[in-house]
Structure formats: structure tokens, C-alpha cells
PDB file of C-alpha atoms in Angstrom:
ATOM      1  CA  MET A1139      46.993  61.073 137.800  1.00  0.00           C
ATOM      2  CA  SER A1140      44.711  58.070 137.850  1.00  0.00           C
ATOM      3  CA  ASN A1141      45.073  55.111 140.204  1.00  0.00           C
ATOM      4  CA  LYS A1142      43.215  52.890 137.758  1.00  0.00           C
ATOM      5  CA  LEU A1143      45.049  49.952 136.252  1.00  0.00           C
ATOM      6  CA  ASP A1144      44.173  49.260 132.658  1.00  0.00           C
ATOM      7  CA  VAL A1145      43.151  45.639 132.101  1.00  0.00           C
ATOM      8  CA  ASP A1146      45.455  45.332 129.091  1.00  0.00           C
ATOM      9  CA  ASP A1147      48.379  46.581 131.225  1.00  0.00           C
ATOM     10  CA  LEU A1148      47.472  44.030 133.889  1.00  0.00           C
ATOM     11  CA  ILE A1149      47.459  41.222 131.321  1.00  0.00           C
ATOM     12  CA  LYS A1150      50.868  42.363 130.009  1.00  0.00           C
ATOM     13  CA  TRP A1151      52.210  42.359 133.561  1.00  0.00           C
ATOM     14  CA  LEU A1152      50.778  38.873 134.165  1.00  0.00           C
ATOM     15  CA  ASN A1153      52.418  37.616 130.961  1.00  0.00           C
ATOM     16  CA  GLN A1154      55.781  39.083 132.011  1.00  0.00           C
ATOM     17  CA  SER A1155      55.454  37.599 135.502  1.00  0.00           C
ATOM     18  CA  GLU A1156      54.596  34.210 134.060  1.00  0.00           C
ATOM     19  CA  ASP A1157      57.592  34.311 131.696  1.00  0.00           C
ATOM     20  CA  GLU A1158      59.902  35.320 134.556  1.00  0.00           C
ATOM     21  CA  ALA A1159      58.598  32.547 136.829  1.00  0.00           C
ATOM     22  CA  LYS A1160      58.991  29.925 134.099  1.00  0.00           C
ATOM     23  CA  ALA A1161      62.511  31.180 133.299  1.00  0.00           C
ATOM     24  CA  THR A1162      63.510  31.024 136.980  1.00  0.00           C
ATOM     25  CA  VAL A1163      62.247  27.452 137.302  1.00  0.00           C
ATOM     26  CA  ALA A1164      64.015  26.460 134.056  1.00  0.00           C
ATOM     27  CA  GLU A1165      67.312  28.041 135.238  1.00  0.00           C
ATOM     28  CA  SER A1166      67.184  26.219 138.562  1.00  0.00           C
ATOM     29  CA  GLY A1167      66.753  22.890 136.804  1.00  0.00           C
ATOM     30  CA  ALA A1168      64.087  21.881 139.309  1.00  0.00           C
ATOM     31  CA  THR A1169      61.221  19.786 138.025  1.00  0.00           C
ATOM     32  CA  ALA A1170      58.808  21.279 140.549  1.00  0.00           C
ATOM     33  CA  ASP A1171      58.981  24.321 142.794  1.00  0.00           C
ATOM     34  CA  PRO A1172      56.032  24.858 145.152  1.00  0.00           C
ATOM     35  CA  PHE A1173      56.557  28.642 145.269  1.00  0.00           C
ATOM     36  CA  TYR A1174      56.626  29.137 141.498  1.00  0.00           C
ATOM     37  CA  ASP A1175      53.869  26.575 140.998  1.00  0.00           C
ATOM     38  CA  GLY A1176      51.762  28.763 143.309  1.00  0.00           C
ATOM     39  CA  VAL A1177      52.720  31.905 141.381  1.00  0.00           C
ATOM     40  CA  LEU A1178      51.779  30.296 138.059  1.00  0.00           C
ATOM     41  CA  SER A1179      48.520  28.995 139.509  1.00  0.00           C
ATOM     42  CA  ALA A1180      47.660  32.479 140.816  1.00  0.00           C
ATOM     43  CA  ILE A1181      48.407  34.023 137.408  1.00  0.00           C
ATOM     44  CA  PHE A1182      46.097  31.472 135.767  1.00  0.00           C
ATOM     45  CA  GLN A1183      43.318  32.220 138.291  1.00  0.00           C
ATOM     46  CA  ILE A1184      43.646  35.977 137.761  1.00  0.00           C
ATOM     47  CA  ARG A1185      43.429  35.538 133.977  1.00  0.00           C
ATOM     48  CA  GLU A1186      40.279  33.430 134.370  1.00  0.00           C
ATOM     49  CA  TYR A1187      38.771  36.064 136.648  1.00  0.00           C
ATOM     50  CA  ILE A1188      39.518  38.804 134.092  1.00  0.00           C
ATOM     51  CA  LYS A1189      37.851  36.746 131.333  1.00  0.00           C
ATOM     52  CA  LYS A1190      34.726  36.279 133.468  1.00  0.00           C
ATOM     53  CA  MET A1191      34.579  39.969 134.397  1.00  0.00           C
ATOM     54  CA  ARG A1192      34.901  40.978 130.738  1.00  0.00           C
ATOM     55  CA  LYS A1193      31.973  38.696 129.859  1.00  0.00           C
ATOM     56  CA  ILE A1194      29.885  40.244 132.636  1.00  0.00           C
ATOM     57  CA  ASP A1195      30.835  43.774 131.550  1.00  0.00           C
ATOM     58  CA  ASP A1196      29.926  42.963 127.940  1.00  0.00           C
ATOM     59  CA  ALA A1197      26.571  41.482 128.969  1.00  0.00           C
ATOM     60  CA  GLU A1198      25.732  44.413 131.249  1.00  0.00           C
ATOM     61  CA  GLY A1199      26.716  46.907 128.572  1.00  0.00           C
ATOM     62  CA  LYS A1200      24.369  45.259 126.094  1.00  0.00           C
ATOM     63  CA  ALA A1201      21.561  44.985 128.630  1.00  0.00           C
ATOM     64  CA  ASP A1202      21.883  48.641 129.579  1.00  0.00           C
ATOM     65  CA  GLN A1203      21.484  49.683 125.953  1.00  0.00           C
ATOM     66  CA  SER A1204      18.380  47.763 124.996  1.00  0.00           C
ATOM     67  CA  TRP A1205      14.688  48.263 125.614  1.00  0.00           C
ATOM     68  CA  ILE A1206      13.026  46.053 128.222  1.00  0.00           C
ATOM     69  CA  PRO A1207       9.353  45.378 127.461  1.00  0.00           C
ATOM     70  CA  CYS A1208       6.961  46.042 130.351  1.00  0.00           C
ATOM     71  CA  SER A1209       5.490  42.614 129.663  1.00  0.00           C
ATOM     72  CA  GLU A1210       8.908  41.168 130.647  1.00  0.00           C
ATOM     73  CA  ARG A1211       9.545  43.138 133.854  1.00  0.00           C
ATOM     74  CA  PHE A1212       9.250  46.546 135.485  1.00  0.00           C
ATOM     75  CA  PRO A1213      12.100  48.770 136.663  1.00  0.00           C
ATOM     76  CA  ASP A1214      13.197  49.317 140.252  1.00  0.00           C
ATOM     77  CA  GLY A1215      11.473  52.310 141.755  1.00  0.00           C
ATOM     78  CA  ASP A1216      14.598  54.088 142.972  1.00  0.00           C
ATOM     79  CA  ARG A1217      15.929  55.654 139.772  1.00  0.00           C
ATOM     80  CA  TYR A1218      15.061  57.550 136.633  1.00  0.00           C
ATOM     81  CA  ILE A1219      14.667  55.604 133.404  1.00  0.00           C
ATOM     82  CA  LEU A1220      13.986  56.150 129.719  1.00  0.00           C
ATOM     83  CA  VAL A1221      10.528  55.052 128.576  1.00  0.00           C
ATOM     84  CA  SER A1222       8.964  54.247 125.210  1.00  0.00           C
ATOM     85  CA  PHE A1223       5.262  54.533 124.429  1.00  0.00           C
ATOM     86  CA  GLU A1224       2.923  52.389 122.384  1.00  0.00           C
ATOM     87  CA  ASN A1225       1.116  55.524 121.184  1.00  0.00           C
ATOM     88  CA  SER A1226       3.982  58.010 120.677  1.00  0.00           C
ATOM     89  CA  THR A1227       7.324  58.006 118.855  1.00  0.00           C
ATOM     90  CA  MET A1228       9.264  60.208 121.320  1.00  0.00           C
ATOM     91  CA  PRO A1229      10.855  58.547 124.391  1.00  0.00           C
ATOM     92  CA  ASP A1230      10.892  60.367 127.728  1.00  0.00           C
ATOM     93  CA  ILE A1231      12.696  60.360 131.087  1.00  0.00           C
ATOM     94  CA  ALA A1232      10.468  58.861 133.750  1.00  0.00           C
ATOM     95  CA  ARG A1233      10.248  57.176 137.109  1.00  0.00           C
ATOM     96  CA  TYR A1234       8.301  54.099 138.165  1.00  0.00           C
ATOM     97  CA  GLU A1235       6.498  53.819 141.510  1.00  0.00           C
ATOM     98  CA  GLU A1236       4.747  50.817 143.019  1.00  0.00           C
ATOM     99  CA  ASN A1237       1.969  50.715 145.583  1.00  0.00           C
ATOM    100  CA  ASP A1238      -0.528  48.107 146.835  1.00  0.00           C
ATOM    101  CA  GLU A1239      -2.542  48.334 143.609  1.00  0.00           C
ATOM    102  CA  GLY A1240       0.390  47.935 141.214  1.00  0.00           C
ATOM    103  CA  GLY A1241       2.876  50.226 139.529  1.00  0.00           C
ATOM    104  CA  THR A1242       2.694  53.508 137.650  1.00  0.00           C
ATOM    105  CA  PHE A1243       5.027  55.429 135.360  1.00  0.00           C
ATOM    106  CA  TYR A1244       5.406  59.187 135.928  1.00  0.00           C
ATOM    107  CA  PRO A1245       7.076  61.806 133.714  1.00  0.00           C
ATOM    108  CA  GLY A1246      10.237  63.011 135.515  1.00  0.00           C
ATOM    109  CA  ASP A1247       9.154  64.592 138.818  1.00  0.00           C
ATOM    110  CA  ASP A1248       5.512  65.046 137.751  1.00  0.00           C
ATOM    111  CA  GLU A1249       2.784  63.919 140.163  1.00  0.00           C
ATOM    112  CA  LYS A1250       0.394  62.900 137.350  1.00  0.00           C
ATOM    113  CA  SER A1251       0.975  59.566 135.608  1.00  0.00           C
ATOM    114  CA  TYR A1252       1.542  59.082 131.892  1.00  0.00           C
ATOM    115  CA  SER A1253      -1.807  57.291 131.599  1.00  0.00           C
ATOM    116  CA  SER A1254      -3.574  60.402 132.926  1.00  0.00           C
ATOM    117  CA  TYR A1255      -2.090  62.259 129.909  1.00  0.00           C
ATOM    118  CA  GLY A1256      -3.153  59.441 127.568  1.00  0.00           C
ATOM    119  CA  PHE A1257       0.342  57.923 127.064  1.00  0.00           C
ATOM    120  CA  PHE A1258       0.942  54.213 127.567  1.00  0.00           C
ATOM    121  CA  VAL A1259       4.445  52.951 128.383  1.00  0.00           C
ATOM    122  CA  ASN A1260       5.355  49.745 126.573  1.00  0.00           C
ATOM    123  CA  ALA A1261       9.109  49.491 127.319  1.00  0.00           C
ATOM    124  CA  TRP A1262      11.887  51.076 129.372  1.00  0.00           C
ATOM    125  CA  MET A1263      15.679  51.105 129.736  1.00  0.00           C
ATOM    126  CA  PRO A1264      18.174  52.443 132.277  1.00  0.00           C
ATOM    127  CA  LEU A1265      19.577  55.887 131.587  1.00  0.00           C
ATOM    128  CA  PRO A1266      23.226  56.000 130.516  1.00  0.00           C
ATOM    129  CA  GLU A1267      25.761  57.361 132.985  1.00  0.00           C
ATOM    130  CA  LEU A1268      26.263  61.113 132.951  1.00  0.00           C
ATOM    131  CA  TYR A1269      28.998  62.412 130.698  1.00  0.00           C
ATOM    132  CA  ARG A1270      32.147  63.433 132.540  1.00  0.00           C
ATOM    133  CA  ARG A1271      35.387  64.595 131.047  1.00  0.00           C
ATOM    134  CA  GLU A1272      38.318  62.206 131.492  1.00  0.00           C
ATOM    135  CA  GLU A1273      40.012  64.494 134.088  1.00  0.00           C
ATOM    136  CA  GLU A1274      36.851  64.574 136.226  1.00  0.00           C
ATOM    137  CA  GLN A1275      36.627  60.788 136.243  1.00  0.00           C
ATOM    138  CA  ASP A1276      40.313  60.435 137.137  1.00  0.00           C
ATOM    139  CA  HIS A1277      39.994  63.055 139.885  1.00  0.00           C
ATOM    140  CA  GLU A1278      37.087  61.180 141.498  1.00  0.00           C
ATOM    141  CA  THR A1279      39.227  58.036 141.915  1.00  0.00           C
ATOM    142  CA  ASP A1280      42.228  59.829 143.447  1.00  0.00           C
TER     143      ASP A1280
END
């Protein structure tokens, strides 16, 4: 069983909580109740936070799925990436290493650079996350 809370379930719960708080205030006949005003304010803040996080997730998802030209920026040197070449149509998995003289792209774990093989990297993108079955993902969070 997963401990994850679905965002849509959270929003439903927030809506129910808001309705209950408003109904309680209406039943009491009070014009203002500091406790329920705080509850409603917290619900509003949580909704705003969820909206912002969804925007960030959408932007990151798009960024992770598009090519980044080398003329724009180079990747961090601590991970594998997918590279495109100006003189080949097949992308490849690579790594990028920097030294005092600049940076170099290498095929996978190879010690020779792409340029030594005559290939010139023109763009790169992060690799997608590894595929895992739903049960494996749920098990990792338990």
C-alpha cells in the first residue's frame, strides 16, 4: 500500500474541509470566528501552494523532454545524458566532464571523447527516469 496522497484527493479533502468550516460558522451565527478564519486561510494557502507546485512540475517536465543546445549551456558533470550530434542522426548516452581547459563529451564510460571519433555534440538533454512497475515505486515509499 502506498503512503502517497494523490493531489486530486487532497484538493477534494480541502474542498470538504472548507465546506464544513463555512457550514459551522454559518450555523453558529457568528460574523467572525478566529479559529475558522484561520482554517479557511490555511486552506487557501495550501491551494495556492498546490497551484505553484503544479506549474513547477509542468515546467520541469517540459524542460526535461527538450533538447538543450550546447551554445545555451552545458550539463552538470555528475550524471549521464542523451546527446545529439551535428554530423550524425543517432543520439547517444554520454557524460560531460570539465577540466581547466574546458569541457568534453564522452560516450558512456569510454575514455576517448566523441571528437576523437569525429562526432560533434550540438545538444543534450537529461535522461528520463528508469522505468519501474507501479508496485516497485509504491514499495520504495513504504
